[in-house]
CSV table of C-alpha atoms in Angstrom, one decimal:
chain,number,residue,atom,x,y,z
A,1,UNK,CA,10.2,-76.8,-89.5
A,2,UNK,CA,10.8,-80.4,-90.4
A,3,UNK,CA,8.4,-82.8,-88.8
A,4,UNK,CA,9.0,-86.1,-86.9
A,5,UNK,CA,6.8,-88.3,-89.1
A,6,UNK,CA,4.7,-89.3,-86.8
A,7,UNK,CA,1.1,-89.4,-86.4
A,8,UNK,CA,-0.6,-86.7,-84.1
A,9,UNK,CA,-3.9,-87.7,-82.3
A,10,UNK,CA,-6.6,-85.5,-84.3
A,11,UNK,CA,-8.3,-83.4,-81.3
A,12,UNK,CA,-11.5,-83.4,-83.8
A,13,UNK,CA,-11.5,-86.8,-84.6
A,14,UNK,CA,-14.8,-89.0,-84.9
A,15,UNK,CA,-15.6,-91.8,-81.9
A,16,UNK,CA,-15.4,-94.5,-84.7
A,17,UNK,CA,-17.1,-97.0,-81.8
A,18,UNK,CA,-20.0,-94.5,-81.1
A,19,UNK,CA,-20.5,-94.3,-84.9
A,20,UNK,CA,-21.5,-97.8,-85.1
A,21,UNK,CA,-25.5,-99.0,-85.9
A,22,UNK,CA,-27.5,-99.1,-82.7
A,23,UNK,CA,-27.8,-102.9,-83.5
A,24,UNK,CA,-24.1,-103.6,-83.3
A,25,UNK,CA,-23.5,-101.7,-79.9
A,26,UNK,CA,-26.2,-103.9,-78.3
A,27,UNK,CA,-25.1,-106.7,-79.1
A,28,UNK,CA,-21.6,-105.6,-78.1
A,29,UNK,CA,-22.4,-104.5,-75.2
A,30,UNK,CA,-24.8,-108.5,-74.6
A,31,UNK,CA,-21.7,-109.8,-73.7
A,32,UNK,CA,-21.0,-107.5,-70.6
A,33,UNK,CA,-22.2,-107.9,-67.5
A,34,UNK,CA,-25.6,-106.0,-66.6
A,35,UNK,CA,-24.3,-103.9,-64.2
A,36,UNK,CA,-21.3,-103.1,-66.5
A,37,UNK,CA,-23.5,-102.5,-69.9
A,38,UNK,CA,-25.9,-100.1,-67.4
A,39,UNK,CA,-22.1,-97.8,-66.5
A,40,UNK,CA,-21.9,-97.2,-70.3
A,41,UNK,CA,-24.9,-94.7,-70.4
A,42,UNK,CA,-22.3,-92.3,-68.5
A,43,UNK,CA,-20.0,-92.1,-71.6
A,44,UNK,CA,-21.8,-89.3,-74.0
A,45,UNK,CA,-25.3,-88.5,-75.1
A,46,UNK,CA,-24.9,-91.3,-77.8
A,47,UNK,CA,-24.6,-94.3,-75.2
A,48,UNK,CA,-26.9,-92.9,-72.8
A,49,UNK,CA,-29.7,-95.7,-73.7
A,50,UNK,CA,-28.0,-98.0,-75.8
A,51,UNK,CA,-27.8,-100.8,-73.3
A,52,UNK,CA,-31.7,-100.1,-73.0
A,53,UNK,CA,-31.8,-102.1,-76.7
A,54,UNK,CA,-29.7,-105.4,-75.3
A,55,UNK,CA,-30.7,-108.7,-76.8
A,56,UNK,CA,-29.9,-110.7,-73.5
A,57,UNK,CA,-30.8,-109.8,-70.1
A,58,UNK,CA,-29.2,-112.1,-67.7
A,59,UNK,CA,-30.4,-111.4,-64.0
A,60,UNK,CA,-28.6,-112.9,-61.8
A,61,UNK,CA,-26.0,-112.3,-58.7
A,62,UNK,CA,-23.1,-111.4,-60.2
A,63,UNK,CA,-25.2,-109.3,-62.9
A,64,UNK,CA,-26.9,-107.2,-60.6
A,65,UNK,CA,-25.5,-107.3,-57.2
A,66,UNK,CA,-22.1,-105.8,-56.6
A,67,UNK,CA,-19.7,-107.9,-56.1
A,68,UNK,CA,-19.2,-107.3,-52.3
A,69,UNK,CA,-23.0,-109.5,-52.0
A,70,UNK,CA,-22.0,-112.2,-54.2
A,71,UNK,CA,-20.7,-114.4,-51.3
A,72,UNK,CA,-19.9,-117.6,-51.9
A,73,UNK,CA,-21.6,-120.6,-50.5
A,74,UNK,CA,-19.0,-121.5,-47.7
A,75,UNK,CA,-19.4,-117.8,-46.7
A,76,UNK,CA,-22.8,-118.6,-46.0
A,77,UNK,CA,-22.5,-121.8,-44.3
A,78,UNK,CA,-19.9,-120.4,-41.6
A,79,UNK,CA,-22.8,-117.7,-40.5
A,80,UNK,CA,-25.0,-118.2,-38.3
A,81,UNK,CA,-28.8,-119.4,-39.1
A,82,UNK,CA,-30.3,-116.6,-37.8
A,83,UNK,CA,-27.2,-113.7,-39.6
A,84,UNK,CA,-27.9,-116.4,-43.1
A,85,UNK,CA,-31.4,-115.5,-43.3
A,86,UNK,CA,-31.4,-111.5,-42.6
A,87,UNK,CA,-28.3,-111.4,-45.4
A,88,UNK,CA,-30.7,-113.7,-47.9
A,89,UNK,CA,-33.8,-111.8,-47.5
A,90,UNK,CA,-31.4,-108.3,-47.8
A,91,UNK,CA,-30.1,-110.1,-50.9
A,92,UNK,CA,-33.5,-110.8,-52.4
A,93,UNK,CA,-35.0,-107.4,-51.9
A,94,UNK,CA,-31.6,-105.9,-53.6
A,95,UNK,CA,-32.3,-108.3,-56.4
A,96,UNK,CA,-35.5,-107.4,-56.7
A,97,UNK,CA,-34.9,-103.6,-56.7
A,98,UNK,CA,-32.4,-104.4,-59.1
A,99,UNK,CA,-34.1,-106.1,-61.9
A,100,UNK,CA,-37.4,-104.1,-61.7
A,101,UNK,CA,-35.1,-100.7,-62.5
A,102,UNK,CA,-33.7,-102.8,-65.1
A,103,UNK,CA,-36.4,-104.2,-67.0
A,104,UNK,CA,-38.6,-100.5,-66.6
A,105,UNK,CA,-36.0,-99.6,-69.2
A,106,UNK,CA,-35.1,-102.3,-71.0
A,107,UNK,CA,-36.8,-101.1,-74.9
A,108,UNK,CA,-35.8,-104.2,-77.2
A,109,UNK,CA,-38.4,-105.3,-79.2
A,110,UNK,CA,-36.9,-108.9,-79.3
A,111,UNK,CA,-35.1,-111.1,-77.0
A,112,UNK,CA,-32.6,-113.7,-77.2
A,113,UNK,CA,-31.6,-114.8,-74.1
A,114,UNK,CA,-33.8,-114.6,-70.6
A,115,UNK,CA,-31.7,-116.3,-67.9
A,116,UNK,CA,-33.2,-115.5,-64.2
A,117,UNK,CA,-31.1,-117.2,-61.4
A,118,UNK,CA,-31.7,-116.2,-58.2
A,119,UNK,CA,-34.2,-117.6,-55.7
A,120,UNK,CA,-36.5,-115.1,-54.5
A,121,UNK,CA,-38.6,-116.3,-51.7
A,122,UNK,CA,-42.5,-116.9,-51.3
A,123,UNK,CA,-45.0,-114.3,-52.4
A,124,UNK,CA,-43.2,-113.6,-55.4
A,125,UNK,CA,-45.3,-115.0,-57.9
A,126,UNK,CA,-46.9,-111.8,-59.4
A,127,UNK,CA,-43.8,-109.9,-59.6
A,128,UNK,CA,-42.0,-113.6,-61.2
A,129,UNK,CA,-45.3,-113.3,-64.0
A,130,UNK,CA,-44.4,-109.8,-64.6
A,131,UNK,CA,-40.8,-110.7,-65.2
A,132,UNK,CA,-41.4,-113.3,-67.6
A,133,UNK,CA,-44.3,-111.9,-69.7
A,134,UNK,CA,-41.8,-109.3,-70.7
A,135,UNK,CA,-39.6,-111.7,-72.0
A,136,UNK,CA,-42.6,-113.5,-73.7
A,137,UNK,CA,-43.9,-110.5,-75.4
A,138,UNK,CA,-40.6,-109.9,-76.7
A,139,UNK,CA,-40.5,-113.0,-78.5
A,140,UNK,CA,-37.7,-114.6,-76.4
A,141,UNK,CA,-35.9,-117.2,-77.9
A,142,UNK,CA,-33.7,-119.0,-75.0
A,143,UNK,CA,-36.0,-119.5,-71.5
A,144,UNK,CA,-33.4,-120.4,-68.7
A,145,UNK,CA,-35.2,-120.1,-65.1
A,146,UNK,CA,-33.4,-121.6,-62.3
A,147,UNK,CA,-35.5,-120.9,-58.9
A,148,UNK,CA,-33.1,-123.2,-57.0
A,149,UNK,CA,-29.7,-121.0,-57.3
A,150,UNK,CA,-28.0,-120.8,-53.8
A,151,UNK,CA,-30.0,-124.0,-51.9
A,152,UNK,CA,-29.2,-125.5,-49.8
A,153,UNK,CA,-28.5,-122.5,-47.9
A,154,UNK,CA,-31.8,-120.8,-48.8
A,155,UNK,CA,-33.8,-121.2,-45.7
A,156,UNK,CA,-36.5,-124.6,-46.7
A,157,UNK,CA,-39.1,-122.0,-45.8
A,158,UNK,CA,-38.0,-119.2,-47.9
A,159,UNK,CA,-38.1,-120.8,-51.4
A,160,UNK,CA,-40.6,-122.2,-53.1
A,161,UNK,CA,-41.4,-124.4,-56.7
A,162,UNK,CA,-42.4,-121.5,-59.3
A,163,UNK,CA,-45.5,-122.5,-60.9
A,164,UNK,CA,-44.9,-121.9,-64.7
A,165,UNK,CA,-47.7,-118.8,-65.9
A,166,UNK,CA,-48.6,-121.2,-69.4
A,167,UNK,CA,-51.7,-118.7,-69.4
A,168,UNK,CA,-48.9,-115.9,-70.7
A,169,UNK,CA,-48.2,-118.1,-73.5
A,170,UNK,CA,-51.7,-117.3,-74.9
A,171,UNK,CA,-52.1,-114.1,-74.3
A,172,UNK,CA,-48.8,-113.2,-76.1
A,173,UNK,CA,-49.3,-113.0,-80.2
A,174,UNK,CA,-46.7,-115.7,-81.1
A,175,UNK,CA,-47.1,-117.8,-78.3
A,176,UNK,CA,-44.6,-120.0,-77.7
A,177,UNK,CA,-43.6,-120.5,-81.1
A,178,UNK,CA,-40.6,-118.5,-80.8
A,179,UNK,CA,-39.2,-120.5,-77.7
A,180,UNK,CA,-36.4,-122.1,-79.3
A,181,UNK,CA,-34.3,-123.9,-75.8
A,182,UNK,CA,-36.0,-124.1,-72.2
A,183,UNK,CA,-34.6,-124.8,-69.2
A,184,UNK,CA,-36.0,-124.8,-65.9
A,185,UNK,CA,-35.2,-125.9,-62.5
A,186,UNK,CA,-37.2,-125.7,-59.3
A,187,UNK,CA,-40.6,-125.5,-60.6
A,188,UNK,CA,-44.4,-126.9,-61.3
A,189,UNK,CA,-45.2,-128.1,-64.7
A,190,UNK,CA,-48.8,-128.2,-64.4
A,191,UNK,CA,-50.6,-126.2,-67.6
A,192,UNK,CA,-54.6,-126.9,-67.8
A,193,UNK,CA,-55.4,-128.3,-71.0
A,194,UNK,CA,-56.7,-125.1,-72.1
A,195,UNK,CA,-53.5,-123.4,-71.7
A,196,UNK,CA,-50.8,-125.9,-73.6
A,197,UNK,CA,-50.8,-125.6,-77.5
A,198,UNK,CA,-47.0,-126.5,-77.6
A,199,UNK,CA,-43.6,-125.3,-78.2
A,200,UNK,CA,-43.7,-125.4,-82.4
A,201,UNK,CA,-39.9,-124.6,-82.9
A,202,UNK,CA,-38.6,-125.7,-79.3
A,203,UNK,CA,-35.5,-128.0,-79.8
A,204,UNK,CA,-34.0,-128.4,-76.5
A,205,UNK,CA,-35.7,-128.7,-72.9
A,206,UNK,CA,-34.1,-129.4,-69.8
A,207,UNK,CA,-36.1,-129.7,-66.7
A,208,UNK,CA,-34.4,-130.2,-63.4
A,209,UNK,CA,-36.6,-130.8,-59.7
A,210,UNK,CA,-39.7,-129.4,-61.4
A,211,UNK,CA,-43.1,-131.0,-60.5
A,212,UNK,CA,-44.5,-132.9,-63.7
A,213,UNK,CA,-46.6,-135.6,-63.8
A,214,UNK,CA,-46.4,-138.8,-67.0
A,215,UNK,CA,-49.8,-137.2,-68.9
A,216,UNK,CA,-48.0,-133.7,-69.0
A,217,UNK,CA,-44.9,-135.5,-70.5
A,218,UNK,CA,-46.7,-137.3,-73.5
A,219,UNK,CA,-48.2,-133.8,-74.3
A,220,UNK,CA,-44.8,-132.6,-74.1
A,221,UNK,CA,-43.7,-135.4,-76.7
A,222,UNK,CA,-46.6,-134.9,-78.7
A,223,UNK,CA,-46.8,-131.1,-78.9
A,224,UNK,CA,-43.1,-130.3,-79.7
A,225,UNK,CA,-42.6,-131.5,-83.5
A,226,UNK,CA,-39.0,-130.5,-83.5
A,227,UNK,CA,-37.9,-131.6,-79.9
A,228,UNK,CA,-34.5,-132.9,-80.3
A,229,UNK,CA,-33.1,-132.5,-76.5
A,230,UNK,CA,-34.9,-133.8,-73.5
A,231,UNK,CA,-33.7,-133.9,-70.4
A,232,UNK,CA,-35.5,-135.1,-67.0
A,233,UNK,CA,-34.0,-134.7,-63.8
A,234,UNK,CA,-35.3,-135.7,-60.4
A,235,UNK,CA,-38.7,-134.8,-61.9
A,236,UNK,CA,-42.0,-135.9,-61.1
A,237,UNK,CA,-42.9,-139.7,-59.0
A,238,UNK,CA,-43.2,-142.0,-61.9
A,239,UNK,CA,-43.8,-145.2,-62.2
A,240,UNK,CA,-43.4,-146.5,-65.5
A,241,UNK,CA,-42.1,-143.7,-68.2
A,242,UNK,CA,-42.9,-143.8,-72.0
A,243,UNK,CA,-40.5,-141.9,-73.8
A,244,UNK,CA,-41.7,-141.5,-77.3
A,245,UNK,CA,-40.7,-138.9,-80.2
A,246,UNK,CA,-39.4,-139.2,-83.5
A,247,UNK,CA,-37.7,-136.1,-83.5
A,248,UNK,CA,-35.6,-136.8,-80.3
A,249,UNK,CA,-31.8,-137.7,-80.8
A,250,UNK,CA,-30.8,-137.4,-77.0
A,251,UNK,CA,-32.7,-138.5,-73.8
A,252,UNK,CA,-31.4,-137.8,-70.2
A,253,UNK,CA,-33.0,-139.1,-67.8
A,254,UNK,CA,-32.2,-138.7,-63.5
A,255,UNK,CA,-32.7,-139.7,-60.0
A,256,UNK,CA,-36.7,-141.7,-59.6
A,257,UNK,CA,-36.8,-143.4,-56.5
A,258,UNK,CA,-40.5,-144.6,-57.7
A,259,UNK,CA,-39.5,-145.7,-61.3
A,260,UNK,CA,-39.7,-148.6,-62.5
A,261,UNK,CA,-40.0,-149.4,-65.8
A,262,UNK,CA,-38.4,-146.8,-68.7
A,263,UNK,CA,-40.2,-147.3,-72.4
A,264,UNK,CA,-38.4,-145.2,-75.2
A,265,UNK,CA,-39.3,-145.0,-79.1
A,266,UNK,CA,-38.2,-142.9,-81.5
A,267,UNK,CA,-37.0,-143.3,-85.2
A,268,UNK,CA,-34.1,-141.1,-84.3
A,269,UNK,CA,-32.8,-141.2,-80.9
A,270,UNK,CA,-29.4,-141.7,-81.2
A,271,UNK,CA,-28.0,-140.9,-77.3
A,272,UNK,CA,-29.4,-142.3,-74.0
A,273,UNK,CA,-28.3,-141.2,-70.8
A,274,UNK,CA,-29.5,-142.8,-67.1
A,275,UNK,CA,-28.5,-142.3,-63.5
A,276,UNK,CA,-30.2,-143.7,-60.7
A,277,UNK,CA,-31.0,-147.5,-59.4
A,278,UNK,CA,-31.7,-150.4,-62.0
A,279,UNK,CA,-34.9,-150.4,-64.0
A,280,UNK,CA,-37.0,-152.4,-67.0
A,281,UNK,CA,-35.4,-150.8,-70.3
A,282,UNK,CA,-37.3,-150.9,-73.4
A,283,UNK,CA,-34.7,-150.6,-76.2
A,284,UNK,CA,-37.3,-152.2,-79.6
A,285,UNK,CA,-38.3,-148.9,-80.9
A,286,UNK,CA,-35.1,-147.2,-80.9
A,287,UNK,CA,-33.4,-148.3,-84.2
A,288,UNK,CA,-30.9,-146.0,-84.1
A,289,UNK,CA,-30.0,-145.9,-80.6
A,290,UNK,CA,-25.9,-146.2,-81.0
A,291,UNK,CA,-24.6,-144.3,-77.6
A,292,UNK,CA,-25.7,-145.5,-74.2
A,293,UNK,CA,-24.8,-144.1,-70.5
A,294,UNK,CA,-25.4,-146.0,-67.6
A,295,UNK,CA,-24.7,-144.3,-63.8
A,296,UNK,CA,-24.9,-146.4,-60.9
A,297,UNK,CA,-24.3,-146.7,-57.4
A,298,UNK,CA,-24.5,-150.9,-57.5
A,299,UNK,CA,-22.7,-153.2,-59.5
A,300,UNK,CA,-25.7,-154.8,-60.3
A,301,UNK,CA,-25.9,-152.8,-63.7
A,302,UNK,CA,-22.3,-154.4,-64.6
A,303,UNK,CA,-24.6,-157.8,-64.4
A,304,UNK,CA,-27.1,-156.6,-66.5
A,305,UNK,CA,-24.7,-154.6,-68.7
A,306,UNK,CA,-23.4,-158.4,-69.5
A,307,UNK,CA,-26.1,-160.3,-69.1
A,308,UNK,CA,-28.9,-158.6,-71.0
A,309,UNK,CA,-28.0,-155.5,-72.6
A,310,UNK,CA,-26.7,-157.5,-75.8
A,311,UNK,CA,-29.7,-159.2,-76.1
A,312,UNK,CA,-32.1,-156.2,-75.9
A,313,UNK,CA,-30.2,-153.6,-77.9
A,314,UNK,CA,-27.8,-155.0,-80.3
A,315,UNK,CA,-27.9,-151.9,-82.1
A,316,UNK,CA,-25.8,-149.7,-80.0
A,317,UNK,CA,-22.3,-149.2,-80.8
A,318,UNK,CA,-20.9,-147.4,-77.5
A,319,UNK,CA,-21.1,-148.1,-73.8
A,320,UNK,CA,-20.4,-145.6,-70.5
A,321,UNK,CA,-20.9,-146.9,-67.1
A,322,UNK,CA,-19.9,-145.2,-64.3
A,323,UNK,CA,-21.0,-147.5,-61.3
A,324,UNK,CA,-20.1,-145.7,-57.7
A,325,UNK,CA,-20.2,-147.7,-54.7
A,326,UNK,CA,-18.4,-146.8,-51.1
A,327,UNK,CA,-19.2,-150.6,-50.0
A,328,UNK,CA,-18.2,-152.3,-53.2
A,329,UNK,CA,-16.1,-150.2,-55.5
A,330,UNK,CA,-12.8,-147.9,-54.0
A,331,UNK,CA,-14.3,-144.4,-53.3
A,332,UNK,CA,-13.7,-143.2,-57.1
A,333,UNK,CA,-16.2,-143.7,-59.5
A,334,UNK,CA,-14.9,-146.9,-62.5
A,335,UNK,CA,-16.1,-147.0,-66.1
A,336,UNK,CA,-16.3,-149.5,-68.6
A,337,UNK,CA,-16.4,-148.7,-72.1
A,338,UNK,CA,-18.3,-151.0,-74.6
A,339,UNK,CA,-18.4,-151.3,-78.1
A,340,UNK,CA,-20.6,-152.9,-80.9
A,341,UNK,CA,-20.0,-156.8,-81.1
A,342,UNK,CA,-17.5,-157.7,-83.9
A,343,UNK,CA,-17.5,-161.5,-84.9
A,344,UNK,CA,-20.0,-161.6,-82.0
A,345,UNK,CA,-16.9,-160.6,-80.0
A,346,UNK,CA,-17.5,-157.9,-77.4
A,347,UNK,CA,-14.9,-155.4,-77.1
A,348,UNK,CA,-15.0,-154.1,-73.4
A,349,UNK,CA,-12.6,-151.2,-72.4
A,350,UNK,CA,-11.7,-151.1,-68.4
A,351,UNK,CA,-11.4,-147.5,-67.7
A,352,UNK,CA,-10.5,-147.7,-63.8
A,353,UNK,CA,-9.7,-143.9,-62.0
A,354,UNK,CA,-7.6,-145.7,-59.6
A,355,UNK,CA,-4.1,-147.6,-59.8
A,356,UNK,CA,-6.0,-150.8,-58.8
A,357,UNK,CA,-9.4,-151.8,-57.6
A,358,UNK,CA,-10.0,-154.4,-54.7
A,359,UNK,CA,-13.9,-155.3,-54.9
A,360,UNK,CA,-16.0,-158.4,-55.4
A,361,UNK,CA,-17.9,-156.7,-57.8
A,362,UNK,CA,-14.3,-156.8,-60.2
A,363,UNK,CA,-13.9,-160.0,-59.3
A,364,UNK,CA,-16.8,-161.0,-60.7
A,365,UNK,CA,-16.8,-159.2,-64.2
A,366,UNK,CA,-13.5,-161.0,-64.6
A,367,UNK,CA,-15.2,-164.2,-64.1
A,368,UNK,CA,-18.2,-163.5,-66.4
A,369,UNK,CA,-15.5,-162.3,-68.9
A,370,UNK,CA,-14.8,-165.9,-70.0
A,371,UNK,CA,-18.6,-167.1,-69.6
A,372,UNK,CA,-19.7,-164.4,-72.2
A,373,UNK,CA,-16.9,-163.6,-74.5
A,374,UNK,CA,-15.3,-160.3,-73.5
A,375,UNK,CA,-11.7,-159.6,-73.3
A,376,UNK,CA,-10.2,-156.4,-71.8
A,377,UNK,CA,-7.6,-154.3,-72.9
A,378,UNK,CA,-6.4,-151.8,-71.0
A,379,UNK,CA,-7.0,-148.1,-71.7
A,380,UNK,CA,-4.2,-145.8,-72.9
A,381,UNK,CA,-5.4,-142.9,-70.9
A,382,UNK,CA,-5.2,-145.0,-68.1
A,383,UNK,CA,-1.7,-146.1,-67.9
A,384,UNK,CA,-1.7,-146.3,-64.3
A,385,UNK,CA,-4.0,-149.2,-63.7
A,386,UNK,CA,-1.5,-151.7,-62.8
A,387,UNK,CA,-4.1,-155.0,-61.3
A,388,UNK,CA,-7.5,-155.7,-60.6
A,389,UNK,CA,-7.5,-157.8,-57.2
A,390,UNK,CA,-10.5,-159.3,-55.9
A,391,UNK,CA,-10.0,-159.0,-52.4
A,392,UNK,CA,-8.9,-161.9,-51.7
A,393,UNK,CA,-5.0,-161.3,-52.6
A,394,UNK,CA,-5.4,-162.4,-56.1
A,395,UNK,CA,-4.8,-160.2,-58.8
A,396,UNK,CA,-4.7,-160.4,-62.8
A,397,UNK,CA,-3.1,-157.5,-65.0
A,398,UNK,CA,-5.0,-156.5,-67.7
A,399,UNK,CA,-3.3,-157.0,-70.4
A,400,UNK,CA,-2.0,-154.4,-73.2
A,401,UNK,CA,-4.5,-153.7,-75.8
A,402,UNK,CA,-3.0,-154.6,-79.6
């Protein structure tokens, strides 16, 4: 009998998936979701404990609560206080329940990824230890704790600042030296000196409202040889910050109502970001310091911007500020672009997010303009900005740049 040609499934053919290392089926199976990578252990003998060996654990709502309990945050809001907080605390203990069952089988002997988002109330700093000295003794690489996830509608009297456990650090055999990124948010940065020997390979930390104080941030400097990311925000009630690392190349810093003065040196810092009110910046001992951001809800940083800037860092090539004002600026945010002095010309680029802008503060940029040098050109990704008025009915078009 003649045959078609085609191809017939073979009934006793091999699962060429299943047949693949151990190694590569973890890492596969990384990129699911938890509670999706857990459903595969249902397939055959062979996959029954492969997601066990995962390189990433991510616990967090939409890993291990069913979708039915990730509610988002105006779902919340339109409850009622009293309906909020039962669902929360049934939330937590879910969460809970969830991520014990999954780390009692988790069996990889390394870790690259530890991501806990979820905020799980007071009392749970023994059960937060255990969770993390698992990834420690697994020589985790990326740290990402965020103990503020779902605020503002966790109840002020259900979550608390997680104090960092620096004490598992030295119990573990490698320490922190295989901490290679860190970022944490909602917690207390308070190691005794005992307990801080420093993050040998870590190249990016990002803090976020966590509770540090200016001493533990110089030992931060001074203990991370290889620290090339920084970022501070809303952290701590300083005063006057000294930022200084040689190994650094990008500095954020956020939101002080107590700060004062900002210091930064380093032979390689190449990208400074700032939002919050004016301060005292210290640009001599930052050579290379060619990108600058400048956020702002007062248009006294334009003045300063023109007045000073030049004068104490000549070396930078670029500058972003986005100055946000409801009283002096329209209701959307304006940025200004500047570039490195040519001919002892300044360059300014007037990036406006409105069709036109009707504040005093304009008015007198376009003033100083003359005074200092600067020209404008207008932007050519925004065509729309058609004048600049300065309340007063006058108005000047920027003019087309070359």
């Amino acid at each position: 009998m003649a045959t078609s040609g085609r191809k017939t499934p073979d009934p006793g053919g091999t699962d060429r998936l299943s047949s693949l290392p151990d190694a590569i089926l973890s890492s596969i199976l990384s990129l699911l979701p938890v509670r999706e990578a857990v459903r595969t252990s249902v397939l055959s003998k062979r996959w029954r404990h492969v997601w066990c060996h995962t390189c990433d654990l991510l616990l967090d709502a939409p890993n291990l609560l069913p979708p039915h309990l990730c509610f988002p945050d105006s779902k919340l809001y339109n409850l009622f206080r009293d309906q909020r907080d039962r669902l929360i605390l049934q939330l937590s203990r879910r969460f809970r329940s969830a991520a014990r069952t999954l780390l009692a089988h988790h069996q990889a002997q390394k870790l690259g990824t530890f991501r806990l988002h979820f905020p799980l109330g007071r009392g749970q700093s023994r059960l937060l230890d255990s969770w993390l000295e698992h990834a420690i003794s697994r020589e985790v690489e990326i740290l990402d704790l965020n103990f503020n996830k779902g605020r503002p509608i966790i109840p002020l009297d259900f979550a608390q600042p997680y104090n960092f456990p620096f004490h598992l650090l030295l119990s573990s055999p490698s320490g922190a030296n295989s901490l290679k990124r860190v970022f944490l948010e909602f917690s207390i940065w308070n190691p005794r000196p005992e307990e801080f020997e420093g993050f040998a390979r870590l190249q990016v930390l990002e803090l976020r409202r966590v509770n540090i104080t200016e001493r533990h941030v110089k030992d931060l400097l001074a203990y991370c040889p290889v620290l090339e990311r920084l970022v501070l925000a809303k952290c701590g009630d300083f005063v006057g910050l000294v930022v200084s690392s040689d190994s650094l190349k990008f500095l954020y810093l956020e939101e002080w109502e107590s700060l004062e003065s900002v210091e930064l040196s380093g032979a390689n810092l190449s990208t400074f970001e700032y939002r919050g009110r004016q301060v005292w910046f210290s640009f001599d001992k930052v050579p290379r310091l060619q990108r600058l951001f400048l956020f702002e809800d007062s248009v006294h940083l334009v003045a300063y911007a023109l007045n000073r800037l030049p004068i104490d860092a000549p070396q930078i090539k670029t500058l972003i500020m986005c100055v946000s004002s409801p009283r002096e600026f329209a209701s959307e945010p304006t940025h200004i672009c500047w570039s490195q002095p040519v001919d002892h010309q300044h360059s300014i680029t007037w990036r406006p997010s409105l069709d036109s802008l009707a504040s005093q503060g304009v008015a007198s940029l376009a003033k100083t303009r003359t005074a200092y040098g600067f020209s404008f050109k207008q932007h050519a990704s925004s065509p729309g900005c058609e004048s600049i008025s300065d309340g007063k009915g006058a108005s000047r078009v920027p003019p087309s740049a070359p």
